[in-house]
């Protein structure tokens, strides 16, 4: 069970309004109380912070904003001391434009690093080499190519123009990347999350995308990735590089690799990137983006993942991350519902996440029911968010963790880098720890159940027919069975159960309650049943 920490927003130890590594250390007892196995820390490396750390200017150092290398060593040992593991982000599709490699590369056409990035001459009319559109486009398509007046050439950037793409075809680039992995493996990390890993290699001919510039209407208006199939998403060279990465990591013992794989081709790329010998896990963005309160669709979604992966590879499930709106908002915005129902829906999503066959990822704050925070235009800091205005950007899901109801939600002594959500008054760790019916205690119990019942971790998952608002599945390992019933609708539903069982956890029924025959499910009710 993974827990993603966005370090800027988890806990500020030194009181500058930005979270840091020492802050994470302060809160490790909380994560171990919650029952987390693996802590994933998003980028804390040296960075000009144009993309808040996903633009790295030194792969082998900690940004002073977050602390020092010795703080990091302390973090690793404190995590291990508590029996947990740590993985960190590795961003190897691109660097920051302030990285010394790029500074050198752009200085001339013939310096030793001139070929470390992707440089191309303009077309005869001076325009960019092809029609590729940046994934960070915003409302308008923006070229993936940025003109450099010094080299009189364009360089490629899949994301922001401050994030030039590395040239993986240059062997020196590759060795520098492996060298940086080595650095962190030797410091004791248990694995990596590979950012934008399906994009490493680009079409050697740099052909135009088939359908030209296209912008997605949903979510963040990024460029449509599926039109880049074979241009830079999931190219065979990238799969071979992933196999090398895997072999390299394996030489350090038991390490885990999580790939951020483009979701626009559906599950196909996930499987390609996670068959044995490649990454261990593809972070399931597809599931995260498609999850809704439509039981039929969600069943289809999960069943597809499950049958498609089968025994071939191991799936994962995700409700939210630092690039998406908070799960509660995505499920309930625009609905006319009470706070009580909202809480039930958060628990419904949690039950689904933590009882399916696949590794679950929890995004910080999800376990207390954090919601998107309204951010006025002048407080928006994400450059992509500014381009999206008045549509919500990514800042809304990156606001400070709500530890208590005090000033700045107990996150920091000073004004935080992003505003705190006003609902910290009741959505916060301190008060939810005391409330047996809180979302937090519900998560904690589910995590405990997953540890205690092997069928929830390893069992098969078989979906059963049920009324249209209900999701009903059985997790099973030999004789051990758990039944999950989830009412995704706002009306009472009835399911006929032939098994005899006892409630393990539920939103309406008490643990231990006997179950058999007709089971009545209240609106948005979740029940997990141990079959006896
Ligand atoms: C990934 C990260 C995102 C970042 C982008 C560029 O998609 O999750 O936050 O902006 O890569 O590194």
PDB file of N, CA and C and ligand atoms in Angstrom, residues 51 54 91 94 136 159 163 193 195-196 260 321-323 394 398, ligand 1:
ATOM      1  N   UNK A  51       8.269  23.759 -12.510  1.00  0.00           N
ATOM      2  CA  UNK A  51       7.215  22.743 -12.454  1.00  0.00           C
ATOM      3  C   UNK A  51       7.259  22.071 -11.076  1.00  0.00           C
ATOM      4  N   UNK A  54       9.576  18.980 -10.799  1.00  0.00           N
ATOM      5  CA  UNK A  54       9.649  18.093 -11.964  1.00  0.00           C
ATOM      6  C   UNK A  54      10.535  18.706 -13.055  1.00  0.00           C
ATOM      7  N   UNK A  91      13.057  11.664 -12.710  1.00  0.00           N
ATOM      8  CA  UNK A  91      12.507  12.389 -13.858  1.00  0.00           C
ATOM      9  C   UNK A  91      13.554  12.388 -14.963  1.00  0.00           C
ATOM     10  N   UNK A  94      13.217  14.586 -19.158  1.00  0.00           N
ATOM     11  CA  UNK A  94      13.697  15.951 -19.358  1.00  0.00           C
ATOM     12  C   UNK A  94      14.441  16.432 -18.119  1.00  0.00           C
ATOM     13  N   UNK A 136       1.676  20.339 -22.152  1.00  0.00           N
ATOM     14  CA  UNK A 136       1.265  21.411 -21.227  1.00  0.00           C
ATOM     15  C   UNK A 136       0.637  22.580 -21.985  1.00  0.00           C
ATOM     16  N   UNK A 159       6.895  18.838 -22.206  1.00  0.00           N
ATOM     17  CA  UNK A 159       6.152  19.574 -21.171  1.00  0.00           C
ATOM     18  C   UNK A 159       6.448  21.065 -21.345  1.00  0.00           C
ATOM     19  N   UNK A 163      11.540  22.734 -19.594  1.00  0.00           N
ATOM     20  CA  UNK A 163      11.842  21.315 -19.364  1.00  0.00           C
ATOM     21  C   UNK A 163      12.288  20.621 -20.669  1.00  0.00           C
ATOM     22  N   UNK A 193       9.754   5.851  -8.778  1.00  0.00           N
ATOM     23  CA  UNK A 193       8.612   6.127  -9.653  1.00  0.00           C
ATOM     24  C   UNK A 193       9.217   6.887 -10.833  1.00  0.00           C
ATOM     25  N   UNK A 195       8.996   9.151 -13.827  1.00  0.00           N
ATOM     26  CA  UNK A 195       8.140  10.177 -14.400  1.00  0.00           C
ATOM     27  C   UNK A 195       8.142  10.079 -15.933  1.00  0.00           C
ATOM     28  N   UNK A 196       6.958  10.231 -16.507  1.00  0.00           N
ATOM     29  CA  UNK A 196       6.811  10.299 -17.971  1.00  0.00           C
ATOM     30  C   UNK A 196       7.610   9.207 -18.699  1.00  0.00           C
ATOM     31  N   UNK A 260       5.285   5.887 -14.680  1.00  0.00           N
ATOM     32  CA  UNK A 260       4.177   6.745 -15.087  1.00  0.00           C
ATOM     33  C   UNK A 260       4.043   6.570 -16.592  1.00  0.00           C
ATOM     34  N   UNK A 321      -3.827  11.970  -7.646  1.00  0.00           N
ATOM     35  CA  UNK A 321      -2.403  12.319  -7.528  1.00  0.00           C
ATOM     36  C   UNK A 321      -2.254  13.831  -7.654  1.00  0.00           C
ATOM     37  N   UNK A 322      -1.011  14.275  -7.796  1.00  0.00           N
ATOM     38  CA  UNK A 322      -0.732  15.713  -7.787  1.00  0.00           C
ATOM     39  C   UNK A 322      -1.050  16.378  -9.129  1.00  0.00           C
ATOM     40  N   UNK A 323      -1.574  15.630 -10.078  1.00  0.00           N
ATOM     41  CA  UNK A 323      -1.903  16.187 -11.395  1.00  0.00           C
ATOM     42  C   UNK A 323      -3.403  16.217 -11.649  1.00  0.00           C
ATOM     43  N   UNK A 394      -3.753  22.594 -11.423  1.00  0.00           N
ATOM     44  CA  UNK A 394      -3.292  21.541 -10.525  1.00  0.00           C
ATOM     45  C   UNK A 394      -3.040  22.013  -9.091  1.00  0.00           C
ATOM     46  N   UNK A 398      -2.990  20.463  -4.469  1.00  0.00           N
ATOM     47  CA  UNK A 398      -1.637  20.442  -3.889  1.00  0.00           C
ATOM     48  C   UNK A 398      -1.543  21.303  -2.633  1.00  0.00           C
TER      49      UNK A 398
HETATM   50  C1  LIG B   1       4.443  14.002 -14.836  1.00  0.00           C
HETATM   51  C2  LIG B   1       4.224  14.575 -13.459  1.00  0.00           C
HETATM   52  C3  LIG B   1       3.772  16.001 -13.587  1.00  0.00           C
HETATM   53  C4  LIG B   1       4.862  16.766 -14.290  1.00  0.00           C
HETATM   54  C5  LIG B   1       5.201  16.126 -15.630  1.00  0.00           C
HETATM   55  C6  LIG B   1       6.464  16.671 -16.171  1.00  0.00           C
HETATM   56  O1  LIG B   1       3.268  13.905 -15.562  1.00  0.00           O
HETATM   57  O2  LIG B   1       3.313  13.778 -12.743  1.00  0.00           O
HETATM   58  O3  LIG B   1       3.494  16.586 -12.353  1.00  0.00           O
HETATM   59  O4  LIG B   1       4.435  18.086 -14.480  1.00  0.00           O
HETATM   60  O5  LIG B   1       5.402  14.738 -15.514  1.00  0.00           O
HETATM   61  O6  LIG B   1       7.555  16.218 -15.423  1.00  0.00           O
END
